Amino acid sequence: AFIWGCRPSEVRALGWRESTGADSCGVIALKYGSERNAAAMLASLLGEPRQPQPQPRIASLTYSMRSLTREQTVYQGTLGKISLWPAHCPTHLTLEVDGAPSRTLEFALPELPRRLPRTQYLNSVGFVYQAQRVQQLLAEGAKECPEWSLQTSLDMARLMDGIRAQLGVVYPRHDGLLLRARALLGVWPLSAKLFAVLTILLALTRKRGRPV
């Protein structure tokens, strides 16, 4: 979500919830930037020459616990693309540039000591690199990781909360009243939303003692 070093400007999510309330599959669209930024609009008003606009950047993500997906991440640009797989724990990278042969790089996983048990999930041993980096930073007295700052962690948490709200997924012991209301309104039809708003307004009016 932060591959361009910035938060998405728009997020749209659509998915399927099971009877338990958990989402089992979905699609997420992320938009970065806007068609016309403030600087471009000001230059246009002042009659200055138009500056080249940034390329549109859109990310599309799919996930599913109902089907077997390709487990691949693809970054597409104007001159080629980069493919990573498996998506959640990649060990291979393929670079394809227009007019040139493709090139694949392989990144081997670390070897665990024999006394340690085998990991349960695919390529979970790759977390060893993360653990080693944390140990290194702690030894240096650092308070956060430069590759993944505290602010980035907070931004990611807010992004995930927003996506859950659009999908209508609620964590009763975690979510506040505002997020629960947003989640409910996000999955209700328009008529139900209007009825809910009118009900709230009616309750507030009666509470203040005003005639309806």
PDB file of C-alpha atoms in Angstrom:
ATOM      1  CA  ALA A   1       0.000   0.000   0.000  1.00  0.00           C
ATOM      2  CA  PHE A   2       2.975   2.331   0.539  1.00  0.00           C
ATOM      3  CA  ILE A   3       5.178   1.249  -2.365  1.00  0.00           C
ATOM      4  CA  TRP A   4       5.454   4.848  -3.613  1.00  0.00           C
ATOM      5  CA  GLY A   5       6.296   6.248  -0.191  1.00  0.00           C
ATOM      6  CA  CYS A   6       2.889   7.816   0.327  1.00  0.00           C
ATOM      7  CA  ARG A   7      -0.574   6.925   1.541  1.00  0.00           C
ATOM      8  CA  PRO A   8      -3.332   6.245  -0.994  1.00  0.00           C
ATOM      9  CA  SER A   9      -5.694   9.152  -1.585  1.00  0.00           C
ATOM     10  CA  GLU A  10      -8.711   6.903  -2.195  1.00  0.00           C
ATOM     11  CA  VAL A  11      -9.561   3.381  -1.058  1.00  0.00           C
ATOM     12  CA  ARG A  12     -12.424   1.201  -2.259  1.00  0.00           C
ATOM     13  CA  ALA A  13     -13.103  -2.296  -0.946  1.00  0.00           C
ATOM     14  CA  LEU A  14     -15.667  -4.923  -1.854  1.00  0.00           C
ATOM     15  CA  GLY A  15     -15.849  -8.404  -0.405  1.00  0.00           C
ATOM     16  CA  TRP A  16     -17.858 -11.334   0.857  1.00  0.00           C
ATOM     17  CA  ARG A  17     -18.594 -11.909   4.542  1.00  0.00           C
ATOM     18  CA  GLU A  18     -19.353 -15.308   5.992  1.00  0.00           C
ATOM     19  CA  SER A  19     -22.033 -16.044   8.606  1.00  0.00           C
ATOM     20  CA  THR A  20     -19.353 -15.586  11.284  1.00  0.00           C
ATOM     21  CA  GLY A  21     -18.843 -11.972  10.192  1.00  0.00           C
ATOM     22  CA  ALA A  22     -15.347 -12.582   8.834  1.00  0.00           C
ATOM     23  CA  ASP A  23     -14.456 -11.706   5.255  1.00  0.00           C
ATOM     24  CA  SER A  24     -13.440 -14.685   3.115  1.00  0.00           C
ATOM     25  CA  CYS A  25     -12.621 -12.940  -0.173  1.00  0.00           C
ATOM     26  CA  GLY A  26     -12.484  -9.456  -1.581  1.00  0.00           C
ATOM     27  CA  VAL A  27     -10.978  -6.873  -3.896  1.00  0.00           C
ATOM     28  CA  ILE A  28      -9.334  -3.589  -2.892  1.00  0.00           C
ATOM     29  CA  ALA A  29      -8.555  -0.640  -5.161  1.00  0.00           C
ATOM     30  CA  LEU A  30      -6.051   2.021  -4.093  1.00  0.00           C
ATOM     31  CA  LYS A  31      -5.578   5.357  -5.837  1.00  0.00           C
ATOM     32  CA  TYR A  32      -2.512   7.524  -5.264  1.00  0.00           C
ATOM     33  CA  GLY A  33      -2.502  11.287  -5.799  1.00  0.00           C
ATOM     34  CA  SER A  34      -5.132  13.245  -7.688  1.00  0.00           C
ATOM     35  CA  GLU A  35      -5.732  14.188 -11.298  1.00  0.00           C
ATOM     36  CA  ARG A  36      -4.717  17.775 -10.617  1.00  0.00           C
ATOM     37  CA  ASN A  37      -2.747  18.812  -7.599  1.00  0.00           C
ATOM     38  CA  ALA A  38      -2.880  22.237  -5.972  1.00  0.00           C
ATOM     39  CA  ALA A  39       0.331  23.476  -7.610  1.00  0.00           C
ATOM     40  CA  ALA A  40      -0.927  22.623 -11.092  1.00  0.00           C
ATOM     41  CA  MET A  41      -4.251  24.342 -10.450  1.00  0.00           C
ATOM     42  CA  LEU A  42      -2.500  27.518  -9.224  1.00  0.00           C
ATOM     43  CA  ALA A  43      -0.204  27.580 -12.261  1.00  0.00           C
ATOM     44  CA  SER A  44      -3.225  27.258 -14.530  1.00  0.00           C
ATOM     45  CA  LEU A  45      -4.996  30.176 -12.842  1.00  0.00           C
ATOM     46  CA  LEU A  46      -1.883  32.366 -13.168  1.00  0.00           C
ATOM     47  CA  GLY A  47      -1.531  31.554 -16.828  1.00  0.00           C
ATOM     48  CA  GLU A  48       1.820  29.855 -16.397  1.00  0.00           C
ATOM     49  CA  PRO A  49       2.987  27.059 -18.721  1.00  0.00           C
ATOM     50  CA  ARG A  50       1.497  23.722 -17.849  1.00  0.00           C
ATOM     51  CA  GLN A  51       3.852  21.351 -16.078  1.00  0.00           C
ATOM     52  CA  PRO A  52       3.813  17.635 -16.860  1.00  0.00           C
ATOM     53  CA  GLN A  53       1.405  15.831 -14.605  1.00  0.00           C
ATOM     54  CA  PRO A  54       2.419  12.764 -12.582  1.00  0.00           C
ATOM     55  CA  GLN A  55       1.526   9.412 -14.027  1.00  0.00           C
ATOM     56  CA  PRO A  56      -1.688   7.869 -12.656  1.00  0.00           C
ATOM     57  CA  ARG A  57      -0.994   5.250 -10.021  1.00  0.00           C
ATOM     58  CA  ILE A  58      -3.553   2.598  -9.193  1.00  0.00           C
ATOM     59  CA  ALA A  59      -3.139  -0.590  -7.174  1.00  0.00           C
ATOM     60  CA  SER A  60      -5.572  -3.500  -7.356  1.00  0.00           C
ATOM     61  CA  LEU A  61      -5.462  -6.267  -4.748  1.00  0.00           C
ATOM     62  CA  THR A  62      -7.443  -9.487  -4.500  1.00  0.00           C
ATOM     63  CA  TYR A  63      -7.525 -12.078  -1.737  1.00  0.00           C
ATOM     64  CA  SER A  64      -9.519 -15.221  -1.129  1.00  0.00           C
ATOM     65  CA  MET A  65      -9.896 -18.096   1.282  1.00  0.00           C
ATOM     66  CA  ARG A  66     -12.444 -19.682  -1.061  1.00  0.00           C
ATOM     67  CA  SER A  67     -10.196 -20.342  -4.050  1.00  0.00           C
ATOM     68  CA  LEU A  68      -6.602 -21.059  -5.029  1.00  0.00           C
ATOM     69  CA  THR A  69      -5.083 -17.787  -6.256  1.00  0.00           C
ATOM     70  CA  ARG A  70      -1.890 -17.258  -8.250  1.00  0.00           C
ATOM     71  CA  GLU A  71       0.004 -15.857  -5.233  1.00  0.00           C
ATOM     72  CA  GLN A  72       1.731 -13.278  -7.415  1.00  0.00           C
ATOM     73  CA  THR A  73       2.420  -9.546  -7.102  1.00  0.00           C
ATOM     74  CA  VAL A  74       2.965  -7.569 -10.311  1.00  0.00           C
ATOM     75  CA  TYR A  75       4.188  -3.974 -10.615  1.00  0.00           C
ATOM     76  CA  GLN A  76       3.473  -2.644 -14.096  1.00  0.00           C
ATOM     77  CA  GLY A  77       5.093   0.479 -15.523  1.00  0.00           C
ATOM     78  CA  THR A  78       5.405   2.266 -18.850  1.00  0.00           C
ATOM     79  CA  LEU A  79       8.430   0.230 -19.977  1.00  0.00           C
ATOM     80  CA  GLY A  80       7.913  -3.140 -18.339  1.00  0.00           C
ATOM     81  CA  LYS A  81       6.926  -4.975 -15.192  1.00  0.00           C
ATOM     82  CA  ILE A  82       8.283  -6.675 -12.079  1.00  0.00           C
ATOM     83  CA  SER A  83       6.718  -9.895 -10.775  1.00  0.00           C
ATOM     84  CA  LEU A  84       7.160 -11.342  -7.270  1.00  0.00           C
ATOM     85  CA  TRP A  85       6.040 -14.737  -5.996  1.00  0.00           C
ATOM     86  CA  PRO A  86       4.776 -16.154  -3.707  1.00  0.00           C
ATOM     87  CA  ALA A  87       3.033 -12.858  -3.023  1.00  0.00           C
ATOM     88  CA  HIS A  88       3.064 -12.850   0.803  1.00  0.00           C
ATOM     89  CA  CYS A  89       6.574 -14.332   1.165  1.00  0.00           C
ATOM     90  CA  PRO A  90       8.426 -13.885  -2.160  1.00  0.00           C
ATOM     91  CA  THR A  91      11.642 -15.691  -3.032  1.00  0.00           C
ATOM     92  CA  HIS A  92      11.619 -14.977  -6.787  1.00  0.00           C
ATOM     93  CA  LEU A  93      11.640 -11.720  -8.769  1.00  0.00           C
ATOM     94  CA  THR A  94      11.272 -11.449 -12.530  1.00  0.00           C
ATOM     95  CA  LEU A  95      12.092  -8.239 -14.404  1.00  0.00           C
ATOM     96  CA  GLU A  96      10.591  -7.794 -17.854  1.00  0.00           C
ATOM     97  CA  VAL A  97      11.536  -4.731 -19.908  1.00  0.00           C
ATOM     98  CA  ASP A  98      10.144  -4.063 -23.368  1.00  0.00           C
ATOM     99  CA  GLY A  99      12.576  -5.215 -26.017  1.00  0.00           C
ATOM    100  CA  ALA A 100      14.849  -7.127 -23.640  1.00  0.00           C
ATOM    101  CA  PRO A 101      14.958 -10.727 -22.389  1.00  0.00           C
ATOM    102  CA  SER A 102      13.345 -11.265 -19.010  1.00  0.00           C
ATOM    103  CA  ARG A 103      15.573 -11.791 -15.991  1.00  0.00           C
ATOM    104  CA  THR A 104      14.674 -13.803 -12.872  1.00  0.00           C
ATOM    105  CA  LEU A 105      16.400 -13.429  -9.534  1.00  0.00           C
ATOM    106  CA  GLU A 106      16.092 -15.932  -6.693  1.00  0.00           C
ATOM    107  CA  PHE A 107      16.512 -15.030  -3.028  1.00  0.00           C
ATOM    108  CA  ALA A 108      17.284 -18.051  -0.884  1.00  0.00           C
ATOM    109  CA  LEU A 109      15.744 -18.469   2.540  1.00  0.00           C
ATOM    110  CA  PRO A 110      18.014 -18.721   5.584  1.00  0.00           C
ATOM    111  CA  GLU A 111      18.807 -22.124   7.015  1.00  0.00           C
ATOM    112  CA  LEU A 112      17.583 -22.773  10.531  1.00  0.00           C
ATOM    113  CA  PRO A 113      19.647 -24.759  13.049  1.00  0.00           C
ATOM    114  CA  ARG A 114      18.604 -28.395  13.200  1.00  0.00           C
ATOM    115  CA  ARG A 115      17.543 -28.085  16.844  1.00  0.00           C
ATOM    116  CA  LEU A 116      14.713 -25.695  15.868  1.00  0.00           C
ATOM    117  CA  PRO A 117      11.366 -27.128  14.705  1.00  0.00           C
ATOM    118  CA  ARG A 118      10.286 -26.732  11.117  1.00  0.00           C
ATOM    119  CA  THR A 119       7.990 -23.816  10.332  1.00  0.00           C
ATOM    120  CA  GLN A 120       4.366 -24.587   9.617  1.00  0.00           C
ATOM    121  CA  TYR A 121       3.548 -22.109   6.849  1.00  0.00           C
ATOM    122  CA  LEU A 122       5.209 -21.567   3.488  1.00  0.00           C
ATOM    123  CA  ASN A 123       8.477 -19.608   3.700  1.00  0.00           C
ATOM    124  CA  SER A 124       7.824 -18.543   7.310  1.00  0.00           C
ATOM    125  CA  VAL A 125      11.539 -18.957   7.936  1.00  0.00           C
ATOM    126  CA  GLY A 126      11.962 -15.688   6.030  1.00  0.00           C
ATOM    127  CA  PHE A 127      10.933 -13.868   9.221  1.00  0.00           C
ATOM    128  CA  VAL A 128      14.440 -14.633  10.472  1.00  0.00           C
ATOM    129  CA  TYR A 129      15.655 -11.622   8.459  1.00  0.00           C
ATOM    130  CA  GLN A 130      13.135  -9.396  10.228  1.00  0.00           C
ATOM    131  CA  ALA A 131      14.111 -10.730  13.652  1.00  0.00           C
ATOM    132  CA  GLN A 132      17.792 -10.171  12.898  1.00  0.00           C
ATOM    133  CA  ARG A 133      17.110  -6.593  11.840  1.00  0.00           C
ATOM    134  CA  VAL A 134      15.185  -5.910  15.056  1.00  0.00           C
ATOM    135  CA  GLN A 135      18.049  -7.315  17.130  1.00  0.00           C
ATOM    136  CA  GLN A 136      20.525  -5.124  15.241  1.00  0.00           C
ATOM    137  CA  LEU A 137      18.482  -1.956  15.812  1.00  0.00           C
ATOM    138  CA  LEU A 138      17.985  -2.728  19.509  1.00  0.00           C
ATOM    139  CA  ALA A 139      21.729  -3.221  19.918  1.00  0.00           C
ATOM    140  CA  GLU A 140      22.272   0.184  18.288  1.00  0.00           C
ATOM    141  CA  GLY A 141      19.767   1.825  20.640  1.00  0.00           C
ATOM    142  CA  ALA A 142      17.344   2.717  17.841  1.00  0.00           C
ATOM    143  CA  LYS A 143      13.678   3.294  18.690  1.00  0.00           C
ATOM    144  CA  GLU A 144      12.237   2.496  15.286  1.00  0.00           C
ATOM    145  CA  CYS A 145      13.190   0.904  12.001  1.00  0.00           C
ATOM    146  CA  PRO A 146      14.105   3.313   9.169  1.00  0.00           C
ATOM    147  CA  GLU A 147      12.737   0.858   6.592  1.00  0.00           C
ATOM    148  CA  TRP A 148       9.343   0.765   8.355  1.00  0.00           C
ATOM    149  CA  SER A 149       8.742   3.710  10.670  1.00  0.00           C
ATOM    150  CA  LEU A 150       6.233   4.041  13.483  1.00  0.00           C
ATOM    151  CA  GLN A 151       4.222   6.462  11.353  1.00  0.00           C
ATOM    152  CA  THR A 152       4.047   3.913   8.552  1.00  0.00           C
ATOM    153  CA  SER A 153       2.746   1.325  11.034  1.00  0.00           C
ATOM    154  CA  LEU A 154       0.027   3.734  12.200  1.00  0.00           C
ATOM    155  CA  ASP A 155      -0.902   4.608   8.616  1.00  0.00           C
ATOM    156  CA  MET A 156      -1.172   0.917   7.739  1.00  0.00           C
ATOM    157  CA  ALA A 157      -3.376   0.217  10.771  1.00  0.00           C
ATOM    158  CA  ARG A 158      -5.717   3.089   9.833  1.00  0.00           C
ATOM    159  CA  LEU A 159      -5.820   1.875   6.242  1.00  0.00           C
ATOM    160  CA  MET A 160      -6.759  -1.648   7.319  1.00  0.00           C
ATOM    161  CA  ASP A 161      -9.422  -0.310   9.693  1.00  0.00           C
ATOM    162  CA  GLY A 162     -10.909   1.709   6.838  1.00  0.00           C
ATOM    163  CA  ILE A 163     -10.976  -1.336   4.559  1.00  0.00           C
ATOM    164  CA  ARG A 164     -12.647  -3.438   7.260  1.00  0.00           C
ATOM    165  CA  ALA A 165     -15.249  -0.730   7.731  1.00  0.00           C
ATOM    166  CA  GLN A 166     -16.113  -0.773   4.029  1.00  0.00           C
ATOM    167  CA  LEU A 167     -16.411  -4.563   4.126  1.00  0.00           C
ATOM    168  CA  GLY A 168     -18.589  -4.427   7.255  1.00  0.00           C
ATOM    169  CA  VAL A 169     -16.141  -6.498   9.315  1.00  0.00           C
ATOM    170  CA  VAL A 170     -16.306  -5.572  13.021  1.00  0.00           C
ATOM    171  CA  TYR A 171     -14.090  -6.610  15.939  1.00  0.00           C
ATOM    172  CA  PRO A 172     -16.435  -6.164  18.949  1.00  0.00           C
ATOM    173  CA  ARG A 173     -13.669  -5.988  21.568  1.00  0.00           C
ATOM    174  CA  HIS A 174     -11.484  -3.682  19.527  1.00  0.00           C
ATOM    175  CA  ASP A 175     -13.571  -1.299  17.455  1.00  0.00           C
ATOM    176  CA  GLY A 176     -15.039   1.888  18.835  1.00  0.00           C
ATOM    177  CA  LEU A 177     -18.631   2.997  18.287  1.00  0.00           C
ATOM    178  CA  LEU A 178     -17.691   5.232  15.349  1.00  0.00           C
ATOM    179  CA  LEU A 179     -15.985   2.432  13.415  1.00  0.00           C
ATOM    180  CA  ARG A 180     -18.875   0.054  14.112  1.00  0.00           C
ATOM    181  CA  ALA A 181     -21.381   2.593  12.798  1.00  0.00           C
ATOM    182  CA  ARG A 182     -19.231   3.179   9.716  1.00  0.00           C
ATOM    183  CA  ALA A 183     -19.046  -0.540   9.054  1.00  0.00           C
ATOM    184  CA  LEU A 184     -22.806  -0.962   9.346  1.00  0.00           C
ATOM    185  CA  LEU A 185     -23.567   2.019   7.137  1.00  0.00           C
ATOM    186  CA  GLY A 186     -21.042   0.772   4.600  1.00  0.00           C
ATOM    187  CA  VAL A 187     -22.970  -2.452   3.939  1.00  0.00           C
ATOM    188  CA  TRP A 188     -26.546  -1.205   4.392  1.00  0.00           C
ATOM    189  CA  PRO A 189     -28.606  -0.253   1.332  1.00  0.00           C
ATOM    190  CA  LEU A 190     -29.406   3.426   0.789  1.00  0.00           C
ATOM    191  CA  SER A 191     -32.936   3.156   2.222  1.00  0.00           C
ATOM    192  CA  ALA A 192     -31.597   1.621   5.441  1.00  0.00           C
ATOM    193  CA  LYS A 193     -28.970   4.372   5.727  1.00  0.00           C
ATOM    194  CA  LEU A 194     -31.607   7.105   5.391  1.00  0.00           C
ATOM    195  CA  PHE A 195     -33.806   5.386   7.959  1.00  0.00           C
ATOM    196  CA  ALA A 196     -30.877   5.146  10.387  1.00  0.00           C
ATOM    197  CA  VAL A 197     -30.043   8.846   9.975  1.00  0.00           C
ATOM    198  CA  LEU A 198     -33.676   9.869  10.520  1.00  0.00           C
ATOM    199  CA  THR A 199     -33.884   7.649  13.603  1.00  0.00           C
ATOM    200  CA  ILE A 200     -30.778   9.235  15.097  1.00  0.00           C
ATOM    201  CA  LEU A 201     -32.056  12.755  14.387  1.00  0.00           C
ATOM    202  CA  LEU A 202     -35.422  11.893  15.929  1.00  0.00           C
ATOM    203  CA  ALA A 203     -33.750  10.518  19.065  1.00  0.00           C
ATOM    204  CA  LEU A 204     -31.567  13.625  19.426  1.00  0.00           C
ATOM    205  CA  THR A 205     -34.564  15.912  18.967  1.00  0.00           C
ATOM    206  CA  ARG A 206     -36.603  14.125  21.636  1.00  0.00           C
ATOM    207  CA  LYS A 207     -33.655  14.155  23.997  1.00  0.00           C
ATOM    208  CA  ARG A 208     -33.436  17.923  23.767  1.00  0.00           C
ATOM    209  CA  GLY A 209     -37.142  18.261  24.434  1.00  0.00           C
ATOM    210  CA  ARG A 210     -37.995  19.854  21.107  1.00  0.00           C
ATOM    211  CA  PRO A 211     -41.302  19.126  19.371  1.00  0.00           C
ATOM    212  CA  VAL A 212     -41.122  16.936  16.311  1.00  0.00           C
TER     213      VAL A 212
END
